[in-house]
Amino acid sequence: MAAGEPVLIVGSVAFDNVKTPLGEVQDALGGAAVYSAVAASFFSPIKLVGVVGEDFPQKHMRFLASRNVDLAGLQRLAGKTFRWVGHYDGDLSQAHTLKTELNVFEHFRPRIPVDYRKAKYVFLANIDPELQLQVLDQVGCPELTVCDTMNYWIENKRDALLEVLKRVDVAFMNDGEARELCGTTSLVTAARQIRDFGPSAAVIKKGEHGALLVTDSAHFAAPSYPLEQVVDPTGAGDSFAGGFIGHLATTNDISEANMRKAVICGSTIASFNVEDFSLKRLATLTPEDIAERYREFRQIASFEGLE
Amino acid sequence: MAAGEPVLIVGSVAFDNVKTPLGEVQDALGGAAVYSAVAASFFSPIKLVGVVGEDFPQKHMRFLASRNVDLAGLQRLAGKTFRWVGHYDGDLSQAHTLKTELNVFEHFRPRIPVDYRKAKYVFLANIDPELQLQVLDQVGCPELTVCDTMNYWIENKRDALLEVLKRVDVAFMNDGEARELCGTTSLVTAARQIRDFGPSAAVIKKGEHGALLVTDSAHFAAPSYPLEQVVDPTGAGDSFAGGFIGHLATTNDISEANMRKAVICGSTIASFNVEDFSLKRLATLTPEDIAERYREFRQIASFEGLE
């Protein structure tokens, strides 16, 4: 089991109905908090805060518990679990949402258990920024807070999102979201502007083009892993963020140099995640798989000192 | 002056009228052969084959000669020099062509001077693949042949282009062209297919997302240089290819490891090229500038062993 600083993760737990060019799943375990928690659990113990309905099966609870995910903060409310219905067509970077059933999530108010509040590493997965602010109000003084978001909040809750950005250390966004938030086509400009909003580091996810980490002192361009076939992109960004914060927590080192490695850890986990539907691939993933792919990333990115 | 194996470059020499969000130029020196020749000239001596009209001024001839570009193969025909009129709007990765005046280029038949034919390094810049084949028929047995192309030839001269691909060692394409040629959205699949057509290496240019080098043994993802402001993207791909082959020629080493460095050399020159209109930035560029930016690329791509 991974040892290291625990990571508090707050976000959605969901059932997903997903169709991609390579197949489909119904009632599959999903949600940003689940993907990021399972990803981060390869590195550090996880404390999960979210909500499920009465229909959330014990097998999923057992799966998460088996992955080093503490579920004391997972609320169970009367009603149904949040559900996302969507599909991906030719362009796997573009999810098409058919239906979002908030269900119990509609009334979710994050309550952080007392013993979670001193967590040094906190990940605010993609949820309403007003809920993200409620989490920030409850936690003490974390070593590192990381947030993710999505275009819906950029368009509909911009002020709350900007308030979140003022208060976190690292902001994750995909390229389209970064461009939309900052009103620019240049990702370099967008990354600078995001940092002007508050976070000391911006991480811009570019799907098949990798990711950018921009800090005060550095611009790091991480490649993506060259997968010829992506089975299901769902959760790629969440598992990327989970691998990122998991690595930082287990090493308890938030230096810029270590953040670069954390980006590669995130890319590694995300590249596995998209190889199968839902959490299937992460469920069988081993530390040896992760170590080997991390080494492959080194080969992909190096242009000097190769043996 | 750069010393090393000479590079034979065949392609267009042009006047460009270009408008971008940051300004415009009229009658500016351009053309794929010019951009790639000037870029490659920082590394190796160049032998240029192309055609100009009676209106091509002596100052451009002098400029090219001063850059270590041998102009004995530059034909001068009655009529006007090839002209491209285009603009870039918000999305600088997308050139909009308003007018292409072939002029003397319409009757261009590449004639490779006898003493050029033993060149070990040959770059077939973006021209009609039938002309590229004529060049291949005239050269002896180069150490390395590299070709570039564009969507127009993919759509209108596919068979000739496939014939070229059968006979070259390295194929350059941008991401959209690679996807179009191979009928796939996956760049990994496209790179494999391009290699199946013949070249042992495929280089896919992704603009702000960098470039991919795919060979039998490796997949190398090169970052782009984080420019906040691109003044004029014209010639970026050509100067990238020029820097690539120039580095290979001056080191006379076509190993996979050295090709990776060549991609970074290409990216370095291209990143300077787009900082100003036409060849303005390359005209003032120094070897020290190049060496410094190459080192910056190392910082941008590294996630281990940073000091």
Coordinates of C-alpha atoms in Angstrom, one line a residue:
Chain A
M1 CA 0.0 0.0 0.0
A2 CA 1.1 3.5 -0.8
A3 CA 2.5 5.4 2.2
G4 CA 2.9 9.1 2.3
E5 CA 1.0 12.2 3.2
P6 CA -2.7 11.6 2.8
V7 CA -4.6 13.5 0.1
L8 CA -8.0 14.9 0.6
I9 CA -10.1 14.7 -2.5
V10 CA -13.5 16.3 -2.9
G11 CA -15.7 15.9 -6.0
S12 CA -18.2 13.8 -7.8
V13 CA -18.9 10.1 -7.5
A14 CA -21.0 9.0 -10.5
F15 CA -22.5 6.3 -12.6
D16 CA -21.5 6.9 -16.2
N17 CA -23.1 5.7 -19.4
V18 CA -20.4 6.2 -22.0
K19 CA -20.2 5.3 -25.7
T20 CA -17.0 5.6 -27.7
P21 CA -16.1 4.4 -31.2
L22 CA -14.7 1.2 -29.4
G23 CA -17.7 0.2 -27.3
E24 CA -19.9 1.3 -24.5
V25 CA -20.7 0.9 -20.8
Q26 CA -23.8 1.4 -18.7
D27 CA -23.9 2.2 -15.0
A28 CA -20.1 2.3 -14.9
L29 CA -18.3 3.6 -11.8
G30 CA -17.1 7.2 -12.6
G31 CA -16.9 10.7 -11.3
A32 CA -14.0 13.1 -11.0
A33 CA -13.4 12.3 -7.4
V34 CA -13.3 8.5 -8.1
Y35 CA -10.9 8.8 -11.0
S36 CA -8.6 11.1 -9.2
A37 CA -8.8 9.2 -5.9
V38 CA -7.9 5.8 -7.5
A39 CA -5.1 7.5 -9.5
A40 CA -3.7 9.2 -6.5
S41 CA -4.0 6.0 -4.4
F42 CA -1.1 4.5 -6.3
F43 CA 1.1 7.0 -4.5
S44 CA -0.6 8.1 -1.2
P45 CA -3.5 7.2 1.0
I46 CA -6.7 9.0 0.1
K47 CA -9.5 10.6 2.0
L48 CA -12.5 11.0 -0.2
V49 CA -15.4 13.5 0.3
G50 CA -18.4 13.1 -2.0
V51 CA -22.0 11.9 -2.1
V52 CA -23.7 8.8 -3.4
G53 CA -27.3 7.7 -3.5
E54 CA -28.9 4.6 -2.1
D55 CA -28.2 2.8 -5.4
F56 CA -24.5 2.9 -5.0
P57 CA -23.4 -0.7 -4.6
Q58 CA -21.2 -2.2 -2.0
K59 CA -18.9 -3.6 -4.6
H60 CA -17.8 -0.1 -5.5
M61 CA -17.4 0.8 -1.9
R62 CA -15.2 -2.3 -1.5
F63 CA -13.2 -1.5 -4.6
L64 CA -12.4 2.0 -3.3
A65 CA -11.6 0.8 0.2
S66 CA -9.3 -1.8 -1.3
R67 CA -7.4 1.0 -3.1
N68 CA -6.4 2.8 0.1
V69 CA -9.4 5.2 -0.2
D70 CA -10.9 6.2 3.2
L71 CA -14.6 6.5 2.7
A72 CA -15.6 8.0 6.0
G73 CA -16.3 11.3 4.2
L74 CA -18.5 9.8 1.6
Q75 CA -22.1 10.8 2.3
R76 CA -24.9 8.5 1.4
L77 CA -28.2 10.3 0.8
A78 CA -31.7 9.2 -0.1
G79 CA -32.1 9.2 -3.8
K80 CA -30.0 8.2 -6.8
T81 CA -26.3 8.6 -7.5
F82 CA -25.2 11.4 -9.9
R83 CA -25.2 10.1 -13.5
W84 CA -23.5 11.3 -16.6
V85 CA -24.6 10.1 -20.0
G86 CA -22.3 11.0 -22.9
H87 CA -20.4 9.9 -25.9
Y88 CA -17.2 10.5 -27.9
D89 CA -17.2 10.4 -31.6
G90 CA -14.2 10.6 -34.0
D91 CA -12.5 13.3 -32.0
L92 CA -11.8 11.7 -28.6
S93 CA -10.8 15.0 -27.1
Q94 CA -14.4 16.2 -27.3
A95 CA -17.0 14.7 -24.9
H96 CA -20.6 15.1 -25.9
T97 CA -23.0 15.2 -23.0
L98 CA -26.4 13.7 -23.6
K99 CA -27.7 13.9 -20.0
T100 CA -26.5 15.0 -16.6
E101 CA -28.7 13.8 -13.8
L102 CA -27.5 15.6 -10.6
N103 CA -29.7 13.4 -8.3
V104 CA -28.2 13.4 -4.8
F105 CA -25.5 15.7 -6.0
E106 CA -28.0 18.6 -6.3
H107 CA -28.1 18.9 -2.5
F108 CA -24.4 18.0 -1.8
R109 CA -22.7 20.2 0.7
P110 CA -19.2 19.0 1.4
R111 CA -18.6 18.3 5.1
I112 CA -15.0 17.6 5.7
P113 CA -14.5 15.1 8.7
V114 CA -12.5 16.7 11.5
D115 CA -9.5 14.4 11.1
Y116 CA -9.4 15.1 7.3
R117 CA -9.1 18.9 7.9
K118 CA -5.4 18.8 8.6
A119 CA -4.6 17.1 5.3
K120 CA -1.6 18.7 3.8
Y121 CA -2.6 17.9 0.3
V122 CA -6.0 18.8 -1.0
F123 CA -7.5 18.3 -4.5
L124 CA -10.7 20.1 -5.4
A125 CA -11.9 18.0 -8.3
N126 CA -14.3 19.5 -10.9
I127 CA -17.4 20.6 -9.0
D128 CA -19.3 23.9 -8.5
P129 CA -16.7 26.5 -7.4
E130 CA -19.0 27.5 -4.6
L131 CA -18.6 24.0 -3.2
Q132 CA -14.9 24.2 -3.7
L133 CA -14.9 27.4 -1.6
Q134 CA -16.8 25.6 1.1
V135 CA -14.1 23.0 1.2
L136 CA -11.4 25.7 1.4
D137 CA -13.3 27.3 4.3
Q138 CA -13.1 24.0 6.2
V139 CA -9.6 22.9 5.7
G140 CA -6.8 24.3 7.8
C141 CA -3.7 25.3 6.1
P142 CA -2.7 22.7 3.6
E143 CA 0.7 22.5 2.1
L144 CA -0.8 22.4 -1.3
T145 CA -4.3 22.9 -2.7
V146 CA -5.0 22.0 -6.3
C147 CA -8.3 22.7 -8.2
D148 CA -9.8 21.5 -11.4
T149 CA -12.8 23.0 -13.2
M150 CA -14.7 22.9 -16.5
N151 CA -16.2 25.2 -19.1
Y152 CA -19.6 25.1 -17.5
W153 CA -18.3 26.9 -14.4
I154 CA -16.2 29.3 -16.4
E155 CA -19.4 30.3 -18.2
N156 CA -21.8 30.3 -15.4
K157 CA -19.9 30.8 -12.1
R158 CA -17.0 32.9 -13.2
D159 CA -16.8 35.0 -10.0
A160 CA -16.8 32.0 -7.7
L161 CA -14.2 30.3 -9.8
L162 CA -12.0 33.4 -9.7
E163 CA -12.4 33.4 -5.9
V164 CA -11.3 29.7 -5.9
L165 CA -8.3 30.6 -8.1
K166 CA -7.3 33.3 -5.6
R167 CA -7.0 30.6 -2.9
V168 CA -5.4 27.6 -4.5
D169 CA -1.8 26.8 -5.3
V170 CA -2.2 24.9 -8.5
A171 CA -4.9 25.3 -11.1
F172 CA -5.7 22.5 -13.6
M173 CA -7.5 23.3 -16.8
N174 CA -7.7 21.9 -20.3
D175 CA -6.5 24.0 -23.2
G176 CA -10.0 25.0 -24.3
E177 CA -11.0 26.0 -20.8
A178 CA -7.8 28.0 -20.3
R179 CA -8.4 29.9 -23.6
E180 CA -12.0 30.5 -22.7
L181 CA -11.3 31.7 -19.2
C182 CA -8.6 34.1 -20.4
G183 CA -10.0 35.2 -23.7
T184 CA -6.9 34.4 -25.6
T185 CA -5.8 31.8 -28.2
S186 CA -2.3 31.7 -26.8
L187 CA -1.8 29.0 -24.1
V188 CA 1.4 30.8 -22.9
T189 CA -0.6 33.9 -22.4
A190 CA -3.5 32.0 -20.8
A191 CA -1.1 30.2 -18.4
R192 CA 0.4 33.6 -17.3
Q193 CA -3.1 35.0 -16.8
I194 CA -4.3 32.0 -14.7
R195 CA -1.3 32.6 -12.5
D196 CA -2.1 36.2 -12.2
F197 CA -5.5 35.1 -10.8
G198 CA -3.7 33.5 -7.9
P199 CA -2.2 30.1 -8.3
S200 CA 1.5 29.9 -8.3
A201 CA 1.3 27.1 -10.8
A202 CA -0.9 26.5 -13.8
V203 CA -1.2 23.0 -15.4
I204 CA -2.8 23.1 -18.8
K205 CA -3.9 19.7 -20.1
K206 CA -3.7 19.3 -23.9
G207 CA -4.9 15.7 -24.4
E208 CA -2.8 14.0 -27.1
H209 CA -0.4 17.0 -27.0
G210 CA 0.6 16.4 -23.4
A211 CA 0.5 19.1 -20.7
L212 CA 2.1 22.3 -19.7
L213 CA 3.3 23.2 -16.2
V214 CA 3.9 26.9 -15.8
T215 CA 5.4 28.4 -12.6
D216 CA 7.2 31.5 -11.7
S217 CA 10.5 29.9 -12.6
A218 CA 9.7 27.4 -15.3
H219 CA 7.8 26.3 -18.3
F220 CA 7.7 22.5 -18.6
A221 CA 6.2 20.8 -21.6
A222 CA 5.3 17.2 -20.9
P223 CA 4.6 14.9 -23.8
S224 CA 1.6 12.6 -23.9
Y225 CA 2.1 8.8 -24.2
P226 CA 1.7 7.7 -27.8
L227 CA -1.3 5.4 -27.6
E228 CA -2.5 4.3 -31.0
Q229 CA -5.9 3.4 -29.5
V230 CA -7.8 5.2 -26.8
V231 CA -10.8 3.1 -25.7
D232 CA -12.5 5.6 -23.4
P233 CA -11.1 9.1 -22.6
T234 CA -13.5 9.5 -19.6
G235 CA -11.6 10.4 -16.5
A236 CA -8.3 11.2 -18.3
G237 CA -8.0 14.7 -16.8
D238 CA -9.1 13.5 -13.3
S239 CA -6.6 10.6 -13.2
F240 CA -3.9 13.0 -14.5
A241 CA -4.6 15.4 -11.6
G242 CA -4.8 12.4 -9.2
G243 CA -1.4 11.1 -10.2
F244 CA 0.0 14.6 -10.0
I245 CA -1.1 15.3 -6.4
G246 CA -0.5 11.7 -5.3
H247 CA 3.2 11.9 -6.3
L248 CA 3.6 15.3 -4.6
A249 CA 2.0 13.9 -1.4
T250 CA 4.0 10.7 -1.2
T251 CA 7.3 12.6 -1.7
N252 CA 6.0 15.5 0.4
D253 CA 8.0 17.8 -1.9
I254 CA 6.3 20.7 -3.8
S255 CA 9.4 22.1 -5.4
E256 CA 9.1 23.0 -9.1
A257 CA 11.5 20.2 -10.0
N258 CA 9.2 17.7 -8.2
M259 CA 6.1 19.1 -9.8
R260 CA 7.6 18.2 -13.2
K261 CA 7.9 14.6 -12.1
A262 CA 4.4 14.8 -10.7
V263 CA 3.1 15.9 -14.2
I264 CA 4.7 12.8 -15.7
C265 CA 3.2 10.6 -12.9
G266 CA -0.2 12.1 -13.8
S267 CA 0.4 11.5 -17.5
T268 CA 1.4 8.0 -16.8
I269 CA -1.7 7.1 -14.9
A270 CA -4.0 9.0 -17.3
S271 CA -2.4 7.1 -20.2
F272 CA -3.3 3.8 -18.6
N273 CA -6.8 5.0 -17.6
V274 CA -7.9 5.6 -21.2
E275 CA -6.9 2.1 -22.3
D276 CA -10.2 0.7 -21.1
F277 CA -13.7 1.8 -20.0
S278 CA -14.4 3.2 -16.6
L279 CA -11.8 2.2 -13.9
K280 CA -11.1 -1.2 -15.4
R281 CA -7.5 -0.5 -16.4
L282 CA -6.6 1.2 -13.1
A283 CA -8.1 -1.7 -11.2
T284 CA -5.4 -4.1 -12.6
L285 CA -2.6 -1.5 -12.7
T286 CA 0.6 -2.4 -10.8
P287 CA 3.4 -0.2 -9.4
E288 CA 5.7 -2.0 -11.9
D289 CA 3.5 -0.9 -14.8
I290 CA 3.7 2.6 -13.6
A291 CA 7.5 2.6 -13.1
E292 CA 8.0 1.1 -16.6
R293 CA 5.8 3.7 -18.3
Y294 CA 7.4 6.5 -16.4
R295 CA 10.7 5.3 -17.9
E296 CA 9.2 5.3 -21.3
F297 CA 8.2 8.9 -20.8
R298 CA 11.8 9.6 -20.2
Q299 CA 12.6 8.1 -23.6
I300 CA 9.8 10.0 -25.2
A301 CA 11.0 13.4 -23.9
S302 CA 14.8 13.1 -24.0
F303 CA 17.0 14.5 -26.7
E304 CA 20.3 14.2 -24.9
G305 CA 22.1 11.6 -22.9
L306 CA 20.2 8.7 -24.2
E307 CA 22.0 5.4 -24.0
Chain B
M1 CA 30.7 30.2 -41.4
A2 CA 29.1 26.9 -40.9
A3 CA 31.2 24.0 -42.0
G4 CA 29.9 20.5 -42.6
E5 CA 28.3 18.4 -45.3
P6 CA 26.5 20.6 -47.8
V7 CA 22.7 20.4 -48.0
L8 CA 21.0 20.5 -51.3
I9 CA 17.6 22.3 -51.0
V10 CA 15.1 22.4 -53.8
G11 CA 11.9 24.4 -53.6
S12 CA 10.1 27.7 -54.0
V13 CA 11.6 31.2 -53.8
A14 CA 8.9 33.8 -53.4
F15 CA 7.7 37.2 -52.7
D16 CA 5.1 37.1 -49.9
N17 CA 2.4 39.6 -49.1
V18 CA 1.5 38.6 -45.5
K19 CA -0.9 40.1 -43.0
T20 CA -1.1 39.0 -39.4
P21 CA -2.8 40.4 -36.3
L22 CA 0.5 42.2 -35.6
G23 CA 1.2 43.8 -38.9
E24 CA 1.8 43.2 -42.6
V25 CA 4.6 43.1 -45.2
Q26 CA 4.5 43.5 -49.0
D27 CA 7.0 41.9 -51.5
A28 CA 8.8 40.2 -48.6
L29 CA 11.4 37.6 -49.3
G30 CA 9.9 34.1 -48.8
G31 CA 9.4 30.7 -50.2
A32 CA 10.0 27.3 -48.6
A33 CA 13.4 26.9 -50.1
V34 CA 14.5 30.3 -48.9
Y35 CA 13.3 29.8 -45.3
S36 CA 14.7 26.3 -45.1
A37 CA 18.0 27.3 -46.7
V38 CA 18.6 30.2 -44.4
A39 CA 17.7 28.1 -41.4
A40 CA 20.0 25.2 -42.5
S41 CA 22.8 27.7 -43.3
F42 CA 23.4 28.2 -39.6
F43 CA 24.7 24.7 -39.5
S44 CA 26.0 23.7 -43.0
P45 CA 26.7 25.2 -46.4
I46 CA 23.7 25.2 -48.7
K47 CA 23.2 24.5 -52.4
L48 CA 19.9 26.0 -53.5
V49 CA 17.9 25.0 -56.5
G50 CA 14.9 27.1 -57.4
V51 CA 13.7 29.7 -59.8
V52 CA 13.1 33.5 -59.7
G53 CA 11.9 36.0 -62.2
E54 CA 13.6 39.1 -63.6
D55 CA 12.1 41.1 -60.7
F56 CA 14.1 39.3 -58.0
P57 CA 16.4 41.9 -56.6
Q58 CA 20.2 41.7 -56.2
K59 CA 19.8 42.5 -52.5
H60 CA 18.1 39.2 -51.9
M61 CA 20.7 37.4 -53.9
R62 CA 23.4 39.1 -51.8
F63 CA 21.6 38.3 -48.6
L64 CA 21.4 34.6 -49.5
A65 CA 25.0 34.4 -50.7
S66 CA 26.1 36.1 -47.5
R67 CA 24.3 33.2 -45.6
N68 CA 26.5 30.5 -47.1
V69 CA 23.9 29.7 -49.7
D70 CA 25.3 28.7 -53.1
L71 CA 23.1 30.2 -55.8
A72 CA 24.5 28.5 -58.9
G73 CA 21.4 26.4 -59.1
L74 CA 19.0 29.3 -58.8
Q75 CA 17.5 29.7 -62.3
R76 CA 16.4 33.2 -63.4
L77 CA 13.7 33.1 -66.0
A78 CA 11.8 35.8 -67.9
G79 CA 8.7 36.8 -66.0
K80 CA 7.8 37.5 -62.4
T81 CA 8.9 35.6 -59.3
F82 CA 6.3 33.3 -57.6
R83 CA 4.1 35.3 -55.2
W84 CA 2.0 34.2 -52.2
V85 CA -0.6 36.5 -50.8
G86 CA -2.1 35.4 -47.5
H87 CA -3.1 36.3 -44.0
Y88 CA -3.4 34.8 -40.5
D89 CA -6.2 35.8 -38.2
G90 CA -6.7 34.8 -34.6
D91 CA -5.6 31.2 -35.1
L92 CA -2.0 31.6 -36.1
S93 CA -1.8 27.9 -37.1
Q94 CA -4.1 28.5 -40.0
A95 CA -2.8 30.4 -43.1
H96 CA -5.5 31.8 -45.4
T97 CA -4.3 32.1 -48.9
L98 CA -5.8 35.0 -50.9
K99 CA -3.7 34.5 -54.0
T100 CA -1.0 32.2 -55.4
E101 CA 0.7 33.6 -58.5
L102 CA 2.9 30.8 -59.9
N103 CA 4.5 33.1 -62.4
V104 CA 8.0 31.7 -63.4
F105 CA 7.4 28.8 -61.1
E106 CA 4.8 27.4 -63.5
H107 CA 7.5 26.3 -65.8
F108 CA 10.1 25.4 -63.3
R109 CA 11.9 22.1 -63.9
P110 CA 14.6 21.5 -61.3
R111 CA 18.0 21.1 -62.9
I112 CA 20.5 20.0 -60.3
P113 CA 24.0 21.2 -61.2
V114 CA 26.4 18.4 -61.6
D115 CA 28.5 19.2 -58.6
Y116 CA 25.4 19.4 -56.4
R117 CA 24.4 15.8 -57.3
K118 CA 26.7 14.1 -54.9
A119 CA 25.2 16.1 -52.0
K120 CA 24.8 13.7 -49.1
Y121 CA 21.9 15.6 -47.6
V122 CA 18.9 16.6 -49.7
F123 CA 15.8 18.5 -48.7
L124 CA 12.8 18.5 -51.0
A125 CA 10.9 21.5 -49.7
N126 CA 7.2 21.8 -50.4
I127 CA 6.7 21.7 -54.1
D128 CA 4.8 19.6 -56.6
P129 CA 5.7 16.0 -55.8
E130 CA 6.3 15.4 -59.5
L131 CA 9.1 17.9 -59.3
Q132 CA 10.4 16.3 -56.2
L133 CA 10.6 13.0 -58.1
Q134 CA 12.6 14.8 -60.8
V135 CA 15.1 15.9 -58.2
L136 CA 15.4 12.3 -56.8
D137 CA 16.0 11.1 -60.4
Q138 CA 19.0 13.5 -60.7
V139 CA 20.7 13.0 -57.3
G140 CA 23.1 10.1 -56.8
C141 CA 22.8 8.2 -53.6
P142 CA 22.3 10.7 -50.8
E143 CA 23.0 9.8 -47.2
L144 CA 19.6 11.3 -46.3
T145 CA 16.7 12.7 -48.2
V146 CA 14.0 14.6 -46.5
C147 CA 10.7 15.8 -48.0
D148 CA 8.0 18.2 -47.0
T149 CA 4.6 18.6 -48.6
M150 CA 1.2 20.3 -48.2
N151 CA -2.5 19.6 -48.2
Y152 CA -2.8 20.7 -51.9
W153 CA -0.6 17.9 -53.1
I154 CA -2.3 15.4 -50.8
E155 CA -5.6 16.2 -52.4
N156 CA -4.5 16.7 -56.0
K157 CA -1.3 14.7 -56.5
R158 CA -1.6 11.8 -54.1
D159 CA 0.0 9.2 -56.3
A160 CA 3.0 11.2 -57.0
L161 CA 3.3 12.1 -53.4
L162 CA 3.2 8.4 -52.4
E163 CA 5.9 7.8 -54.9
V164 CA 8.1 10.4 -53.3
L165 CA 7.4 8.9 -49.9
K166 CA 8.6 5.5 -51.2
R167 CA 12.0 7.1 -52.0
V168 CA 12.8 9.4 -49.1
D169 CA 14.2 8.7 -45.7
V170 CA 12.3 11.3 -43.6
A171 CA 8.9 12.8 -44.3
F172 CA 7.8 16.1 -42.8
M173 CA 4.1 16.9 -42.5
N174 CA 2.0 19.0 -40.2
D175 CA -0.6 17.4 -38.1
G176 CA -3.6 18.3 -40.3
E177 CA -1.7 17.0 -43.4
A178 CA -0.8 13.7 -41.7
R179 CA -4.4 13.1 -40.6
E180 CA -5.6 13.9 -44.1
L181 CA -3.1 11.8 -45.9
C182 CA -3.8 8.8 -43.6
G183 CA -7.5 9.3 -43.0
T184 CA -7.2 9.0 -39.2
T185 CA -7.6 11.4 -36.3
S186 CA -4.7 9.6 -34.4
L187 CA -1.3 11.2 -35.0
V188 CA 0.3 8.0 -33.7
T189 CA -1.5 5.9 -36.3
A190 CA -0.8 8.5 -38.9
A191 CA 2.9 8.5 -38.2
R192 CA 3.0 4.7 -38.4
Q193 CA 1.2 4.8 -41.7
I194 CA 3.5 7.4 -43.1
R195 CA 6.4 5.2 -42.3
D196 CA 4.6 2.3 -43.9
F197 CA 4.6 4.4 -47.1
G198 CA 8.4 4.3 -47.1
P199 CA 10.3 6.8 -45.0
S200 CA 12.1 5.3 -42.0
A201 CA 11.2 8.5 -40.0
A202 CA 8.1 10.7 -39.9
V203 CA 8.3 14.1 -38.4
I204 CA 4.9 15.6 -37.6
K205 CA 4.8 19.3 -36.9
K206 CA 2.2 20.5 -34.4
G207 CA 2.8 24.2 -34.2
E208 CA 2.4 25.4 -30.7
H209 CA 2.3 21.8 -29.5
G210 CA 5.8 21.0 -30.8
A211 CA 6.7 18.1 -33.0
L212 CA 6.8 14.3 -33.1
L213 CA 9.7 12.2 -34.5
V214 CA 8.7 8.6 -35.1
T215 CA 11.2 6.0 -36.1
D216 CA 11.4 2.3 -35.9
S217 CA 13.0 2.5 -32.5
A218 CA 11.6 5.6 -31.0
H219 CA 8.8 8.1 -30.4
F220 CA 10.2 11.5 -29.5
A221 CA 7.9 14.3 -28.5
A222 CA 9.6 17.7 -28.8
P223 CA 8.0 20.7 -27.1
S224 CA 7.5 24.0 -28.8
Y225 CA 9.2 27.1 -27.4
P226 CA 6.7 29.1 -25.3
L227 CA 6.4 32.4 -27.3
E228 CA 3.7 34.7 -25.9
Q229 CA 3.6 36.6 -29.2
V230 CA 4.0 35.2 -32.7
V231 CA 4.5 38.0 -35.2
D232 CA 4.4 36.0 -38.4
P233 CA 4.1 32.2 -38.6
T234 CA 5.1 32.2 -42.3
G235 CA 8.0 29.8 -42.9
A236 CA 7.9 28.2 -39.5
G237 CA 7.6 24.7 -40.9
D238 CA 10.3 25.4 -43.5
S239 CA 12.8 26.8 -41.1
F240 CA 12.0 23.9 -38.8
A241 CA 12.9 21.4 -41.5
G242 CA 16.0 23.5 -42.4
G243 CA 17.3 23.5 -38.9
F244 CA 16.7 19.8 -38.7
I245 CA 18.6 18.8 -41.9
G246 CA 21.3 21.4 -41.2
H247 CA 22.1 19.9 -37.9
L248 CA 22.2 16.4 -39.3
A249 CA 24.5 17.5 -42.1
T250 CA 27.0 19.4 -40.0
T251 CA 27.3 16.5 -37.6
N252 CA 27.1 14.0 -40.5
D253 CA 25.2 11.7 -38.1
I254 CA 21.8 10.3 -38.9
S255 CA 21.4 8.2 -35.9
E256 CA 18.0 8.3 -34.1
A257 CA 19.6 10.0 -31.1
N258 CA 21.0 12.7 -33.3
M259 CA 17.7 13.1 -35.1
R260 CA 16.1 14.1 -31.8
K261 CA 18.7 16.8 -31.4
A262 CA 18.0 17.9 -35.0
V263 CA 14.3 18.3 -34.2
I264 CA 15.2 20.6 -31.3
C265 CA 17.6 22.5 -33.6
G266 CA 14.7 22.9 -36.1
S267 CA 12.3 24.0 -33.3
T268 CA 14.9 26.5 -32.1
I269 CA 15.3 28.1 -35.5
A270 CA 11.5 28.1 -36.2
S271 CA 10.9 29.7 -32.8
F272 CA 13.1 32.6 -33.8
N273 CA 11.7 32.8 -37.3
V274 CA 8.2 33.6 -36.2
E275 CA 9.3 36.5 -34.0
D276 CA 9.3 38.8 -37.0
F277 CA 8.1 39.1 -40.5
S278 CA 9.8 37.3 -43.4
L279 CA 13.4 36.5 -42.8
K280 CA 14.0 39.5 -40.6
R281 CA 14.8 37.7 -37.4
L282 CA 16.9 35.0 -39.0
A283 CA 18.9 37.8 -40.7
T284 CA 20.2 39.0 -37.3
L285 CA 20.3 35.6 -35.5
T286 CA 23.6 34.5 -34.0
P287 CA 25.1 31.1 -33.1
E288 CA 25.0 32.3 -29.5
D289 CA 21.3 33.0 -29.7
I290 CA 20.8 29.5 -31.1
A291 CA 22.9 27.8 -28.4
E292 CA 21.1 29.6 -25.7
R293 CA 17.6 28.7 -26.9
Y294 CA 18.7 25.1 -27.4
R295 CA 19.6 25.1 -23.7
E296 CA 16.2 26.6 -22.9
F297 CA 14.6 23.7 -24.7
R298 CA 16.4 21.3 -22.4
Q299 CA 14.9 23.1 -19.5
I300 CA 11.4 23.0 -21.1
A301 CA 11.6 19.3 -21.7
S302 CA 13.4 17.9 -18.7
F303 CA 11.8 16.4 -15.7
E304 CA 14.8 14.8 -14.1
G305 CA 18.4 15.8 -13.4
L306 CA 17.7 19.5 -13.4
E307 CA 20.1 21.5 -11.4

